[in-house]
Short mmCIF file of C-alpha atoms in Angstrom, two decimals:
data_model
loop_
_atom_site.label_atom_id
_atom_site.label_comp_id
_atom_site.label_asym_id
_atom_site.label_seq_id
_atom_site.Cartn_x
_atom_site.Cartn_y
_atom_site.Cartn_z
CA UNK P 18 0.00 0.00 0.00
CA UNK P 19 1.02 3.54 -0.31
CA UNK P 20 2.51 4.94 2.75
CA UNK P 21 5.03 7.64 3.74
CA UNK P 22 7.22 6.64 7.08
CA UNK P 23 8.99 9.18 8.60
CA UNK P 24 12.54 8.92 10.70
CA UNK P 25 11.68 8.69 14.44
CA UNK P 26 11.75 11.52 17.31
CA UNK P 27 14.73 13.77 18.01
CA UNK P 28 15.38 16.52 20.85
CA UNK P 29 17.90 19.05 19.62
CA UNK P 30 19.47 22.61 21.56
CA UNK P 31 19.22 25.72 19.95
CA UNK P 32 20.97 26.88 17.45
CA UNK P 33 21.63 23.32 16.20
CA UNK P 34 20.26 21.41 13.27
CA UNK P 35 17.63 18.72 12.49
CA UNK P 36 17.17 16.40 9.44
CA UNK P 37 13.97 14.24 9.25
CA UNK P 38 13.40 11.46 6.66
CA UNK P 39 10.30 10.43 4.54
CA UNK P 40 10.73 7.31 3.40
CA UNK P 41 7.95 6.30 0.34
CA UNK P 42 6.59 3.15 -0.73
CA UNK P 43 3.84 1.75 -2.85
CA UNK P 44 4.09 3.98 -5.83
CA UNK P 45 6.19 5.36 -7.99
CA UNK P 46 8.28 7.73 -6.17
CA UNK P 47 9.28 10.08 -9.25
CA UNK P 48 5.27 10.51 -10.10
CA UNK P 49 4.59 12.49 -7.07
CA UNK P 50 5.97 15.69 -4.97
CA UNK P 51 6.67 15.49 -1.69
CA UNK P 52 5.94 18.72 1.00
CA UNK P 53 6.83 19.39 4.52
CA UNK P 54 4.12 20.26 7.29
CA UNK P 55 4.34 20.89 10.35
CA UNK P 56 2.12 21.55 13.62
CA UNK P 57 3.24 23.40 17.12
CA UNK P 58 1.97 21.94 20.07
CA UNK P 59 -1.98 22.65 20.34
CA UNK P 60 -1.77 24.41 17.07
CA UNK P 61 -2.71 24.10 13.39
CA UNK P 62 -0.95 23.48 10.47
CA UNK P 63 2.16 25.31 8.50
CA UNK P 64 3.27 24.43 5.14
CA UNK P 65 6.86 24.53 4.77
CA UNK P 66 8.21 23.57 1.26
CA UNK P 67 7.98 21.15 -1.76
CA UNK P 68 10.27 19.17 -3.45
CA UNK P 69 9.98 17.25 -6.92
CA UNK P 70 11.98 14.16 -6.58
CA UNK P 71 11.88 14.40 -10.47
CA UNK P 72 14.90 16.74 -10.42
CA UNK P 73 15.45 17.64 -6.68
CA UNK P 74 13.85 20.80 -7.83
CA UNK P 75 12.18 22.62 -4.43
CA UNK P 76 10.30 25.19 -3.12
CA UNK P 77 10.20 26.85 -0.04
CA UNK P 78 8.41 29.08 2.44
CA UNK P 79 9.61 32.01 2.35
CA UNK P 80 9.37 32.08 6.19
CA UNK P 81 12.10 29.41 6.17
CA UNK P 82 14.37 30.51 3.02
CA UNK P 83 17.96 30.48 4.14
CA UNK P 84 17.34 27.56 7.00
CA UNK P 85 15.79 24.75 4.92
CA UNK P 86 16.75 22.50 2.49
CA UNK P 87 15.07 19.44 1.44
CA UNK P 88 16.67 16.58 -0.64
CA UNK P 89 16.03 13.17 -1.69
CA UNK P 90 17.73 9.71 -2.42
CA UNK P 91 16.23 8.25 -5.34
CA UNK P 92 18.17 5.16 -4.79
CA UNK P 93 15.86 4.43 -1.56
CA UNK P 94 12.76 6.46 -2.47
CA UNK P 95 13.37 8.77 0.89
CA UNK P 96 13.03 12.59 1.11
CA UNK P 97 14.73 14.59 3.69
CA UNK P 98 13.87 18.10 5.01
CA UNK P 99 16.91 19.57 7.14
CA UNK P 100 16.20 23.09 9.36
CA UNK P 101 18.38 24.73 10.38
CA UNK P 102 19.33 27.24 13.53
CA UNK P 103 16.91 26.09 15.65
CA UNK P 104 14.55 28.06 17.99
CA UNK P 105 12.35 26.71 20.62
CA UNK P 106 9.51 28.30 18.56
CA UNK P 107 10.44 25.58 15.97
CA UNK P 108 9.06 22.54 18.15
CA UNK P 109 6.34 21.01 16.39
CA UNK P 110 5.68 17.56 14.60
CA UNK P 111 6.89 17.42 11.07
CA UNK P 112 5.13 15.68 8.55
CA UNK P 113 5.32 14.67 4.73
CA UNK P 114 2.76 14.37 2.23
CA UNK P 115 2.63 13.05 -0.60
CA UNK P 116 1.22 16.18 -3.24
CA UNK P 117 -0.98 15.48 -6.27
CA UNK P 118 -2.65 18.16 -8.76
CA UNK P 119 -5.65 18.09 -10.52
CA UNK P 120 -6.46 20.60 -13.32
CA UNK P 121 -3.61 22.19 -11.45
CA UNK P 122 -5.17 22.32 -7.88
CA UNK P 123 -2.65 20.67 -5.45
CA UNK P 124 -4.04 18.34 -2.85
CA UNK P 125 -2.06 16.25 -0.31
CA UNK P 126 -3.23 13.37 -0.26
CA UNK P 127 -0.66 10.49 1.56
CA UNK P 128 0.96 11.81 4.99
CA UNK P 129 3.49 10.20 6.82
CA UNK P 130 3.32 9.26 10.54
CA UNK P 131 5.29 12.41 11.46
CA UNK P 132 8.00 12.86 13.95
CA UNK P 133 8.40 14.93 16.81
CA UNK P 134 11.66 17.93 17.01
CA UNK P 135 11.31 19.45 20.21
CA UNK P 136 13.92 22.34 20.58
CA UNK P 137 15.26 22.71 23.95
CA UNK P 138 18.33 24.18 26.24
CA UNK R 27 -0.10 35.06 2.18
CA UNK R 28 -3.94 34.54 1.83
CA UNK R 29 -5.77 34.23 5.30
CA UNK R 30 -8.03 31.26 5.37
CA UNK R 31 -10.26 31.72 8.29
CA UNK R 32 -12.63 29.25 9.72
CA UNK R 33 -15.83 29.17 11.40
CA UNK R 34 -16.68 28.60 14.08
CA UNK R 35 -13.52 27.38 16.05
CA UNK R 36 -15.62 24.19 18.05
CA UNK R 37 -18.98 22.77 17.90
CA UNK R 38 -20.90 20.38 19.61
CA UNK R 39 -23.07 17.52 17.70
CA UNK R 40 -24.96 14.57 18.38
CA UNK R 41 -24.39 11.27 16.50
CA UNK R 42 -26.84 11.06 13.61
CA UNK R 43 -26.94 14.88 13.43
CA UNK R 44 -25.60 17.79 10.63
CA UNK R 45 -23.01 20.49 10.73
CA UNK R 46 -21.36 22.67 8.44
CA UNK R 47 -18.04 24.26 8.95
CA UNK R 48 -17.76 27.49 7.22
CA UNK R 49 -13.70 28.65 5.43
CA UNK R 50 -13.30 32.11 3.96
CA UNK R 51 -10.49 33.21 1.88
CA UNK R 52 -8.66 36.76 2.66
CA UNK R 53 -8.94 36.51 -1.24
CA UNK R 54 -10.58 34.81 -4.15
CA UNK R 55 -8.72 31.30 -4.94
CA UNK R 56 -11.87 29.81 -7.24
CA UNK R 57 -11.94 26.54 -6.34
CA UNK R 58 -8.38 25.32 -4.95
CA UNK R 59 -9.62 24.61 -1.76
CA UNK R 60 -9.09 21.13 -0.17
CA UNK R 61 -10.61 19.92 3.64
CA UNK R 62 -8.18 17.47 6.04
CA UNK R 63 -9.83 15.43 8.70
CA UNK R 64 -6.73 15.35 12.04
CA UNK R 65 -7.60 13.24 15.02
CA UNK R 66 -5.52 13.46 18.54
CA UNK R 67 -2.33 12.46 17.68
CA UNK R 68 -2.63 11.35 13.95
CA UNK R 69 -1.55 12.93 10.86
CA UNK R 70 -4.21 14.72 9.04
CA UNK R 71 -6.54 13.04 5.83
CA UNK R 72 -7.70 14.77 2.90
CA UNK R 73 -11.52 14.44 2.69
CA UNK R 74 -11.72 16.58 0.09
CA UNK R 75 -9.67 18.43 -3.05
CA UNK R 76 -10.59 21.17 -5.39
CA UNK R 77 -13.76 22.50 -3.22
CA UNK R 78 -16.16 19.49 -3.89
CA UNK R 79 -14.60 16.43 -5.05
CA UNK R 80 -14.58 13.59 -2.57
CA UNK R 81 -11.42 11.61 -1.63
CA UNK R 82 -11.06 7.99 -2.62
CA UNK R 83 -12.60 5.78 0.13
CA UNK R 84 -14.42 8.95 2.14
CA UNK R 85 -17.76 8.33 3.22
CA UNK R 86 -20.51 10.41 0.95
CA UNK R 87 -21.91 11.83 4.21
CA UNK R 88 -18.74 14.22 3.32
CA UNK R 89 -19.92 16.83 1.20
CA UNK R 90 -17.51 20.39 0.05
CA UNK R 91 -19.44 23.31 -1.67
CA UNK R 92 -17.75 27.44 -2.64
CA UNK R 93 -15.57 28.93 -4.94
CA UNK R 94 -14.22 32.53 -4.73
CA UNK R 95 -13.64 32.93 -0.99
CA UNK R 96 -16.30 31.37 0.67
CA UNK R 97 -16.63 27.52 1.22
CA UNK R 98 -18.10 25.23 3.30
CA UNK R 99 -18.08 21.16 4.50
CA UNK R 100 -21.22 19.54 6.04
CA UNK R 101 -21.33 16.25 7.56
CA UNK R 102 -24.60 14.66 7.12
CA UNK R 103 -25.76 12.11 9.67
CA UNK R 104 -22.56 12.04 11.80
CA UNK R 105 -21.16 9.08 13.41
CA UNK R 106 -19.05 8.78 16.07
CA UNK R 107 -15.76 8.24 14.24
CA UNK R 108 -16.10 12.12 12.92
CA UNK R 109 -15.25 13.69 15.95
CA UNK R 110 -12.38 15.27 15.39
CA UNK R 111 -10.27 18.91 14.24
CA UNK R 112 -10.98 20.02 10.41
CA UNK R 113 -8.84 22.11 8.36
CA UNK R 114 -9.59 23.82 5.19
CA UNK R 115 -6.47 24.67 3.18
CA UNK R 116 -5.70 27.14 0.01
CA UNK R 117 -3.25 26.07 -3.06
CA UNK R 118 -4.23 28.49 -5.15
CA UNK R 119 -1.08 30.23 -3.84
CA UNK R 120 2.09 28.45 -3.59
CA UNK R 121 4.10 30.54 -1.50
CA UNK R 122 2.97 29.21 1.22
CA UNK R 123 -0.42 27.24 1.21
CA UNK R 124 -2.31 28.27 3.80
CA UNK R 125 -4.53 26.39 6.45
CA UNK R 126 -7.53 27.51 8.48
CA UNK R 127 -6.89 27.75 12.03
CA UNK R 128 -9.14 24.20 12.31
CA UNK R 129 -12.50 23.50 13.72
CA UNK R 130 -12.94 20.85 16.16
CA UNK R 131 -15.75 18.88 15.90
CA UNK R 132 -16.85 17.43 19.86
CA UNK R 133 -19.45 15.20 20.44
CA UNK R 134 -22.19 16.60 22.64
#
């Protein structure tokens, strides 16, 4: 079946680094993008980029530009999304999603698990 | 960034009953509009994409109805597995996609 698992939790200081994996299966990986999400504690959700494993081409949030990267293996089907300069305002869960268009609406429409970064001194 | 705003924040229901949750857009986005289903400690589901069309494999009590800047979803004849947060999202602009703020769905 088509899923999305994502790498597992991590607790990280400030000012360091984190780099989460989204691992697909069950389709082919190069027909889909892939975006980031992710969700403070108690809060909604924040969209933070998009990347076309077609290419490695990406897109992202301006809020983020200069801190994020995402990349992916097409060997092992896995996307990774790497912040950077952490701040404890940048504890949520992280999740991927599998993106799909139609008539060129986007729609998300496989999510991984997602995976806890909790930023603290 | 377009403001997707949602209405109202929480409701109450009773199983077998009807609400509507109401999304407005801070702008027109015609119909790129999707609605995600999140329960307590889950990832969220897409119910449904481009304002109205239904997911694969989500029940047809799920209905999606707008374009322009105001939308809505209505649960018909809800059962207990519904209760839970719903978020309307935008795609009609890329940079970034917005969310609503959610509207979670209790059982009375």
């Amino acid at each position: 079946q088509v899923q999305l698992v994502q790498s597992g939790a991590e607790v990280k200081k400030p000012g360091a680094s984190v780099k989460v994996s989204c691992k697909a299966s069950g389709y082919t990986f190069f027909a889909y993008y892939l975006v980031w999400v992710r969700q403070a504690p108690g809060h909604g959700l924040e969209w933070l980029g998009k990347i076309n494993p077609s290419g490695g081409s990406t897109i992202y949030g301006q809020k983020f530009q200069g801190r994020i990267s995402m990349t992916r293996d097409t060997s092992t089907s896995t996307v990774y999304m790497e912040l950077s300069s952490l701040r404890s305002d940048d504890t949520a869960v992280y999740y991927c999603a599998r993106g799909d268009t139609l008539m060129g609406i986007d729609y998300f429409d496989v999510w991984g698990q997602g995976t806890l970064v909790s930023v603290s001194s | 960034d377009i403001q997707m705003t949602q209405s109202p924040s929480s409701l109450s229901a009773s199983v077998g009953g009807r609400v509507t949750i109401t999304c407005r857009a801070s702008e027109p986005i015609n119909n790129y509009l999707n609605w995600y289903q999140q329960k307590p400690g889950k990832a969220p589901e897409l119910l449904i994409y481009a304002a109205s069309s239904l997911q694969i494999g989500v029940p047809s009590r799920f209905s999606g109805s707008g374009s322009g800047t105001d939308f809505s979803l209505t649960i018909s004849s809800l059962r207990p597995e519904d209760f839970a947060t719903y978020y309307c999202q935008q795609t009609y602009s890329a940079d970034p996609y917005t969310f609503g703020q959610g509207t979670t769905l209790d059982m009375k």
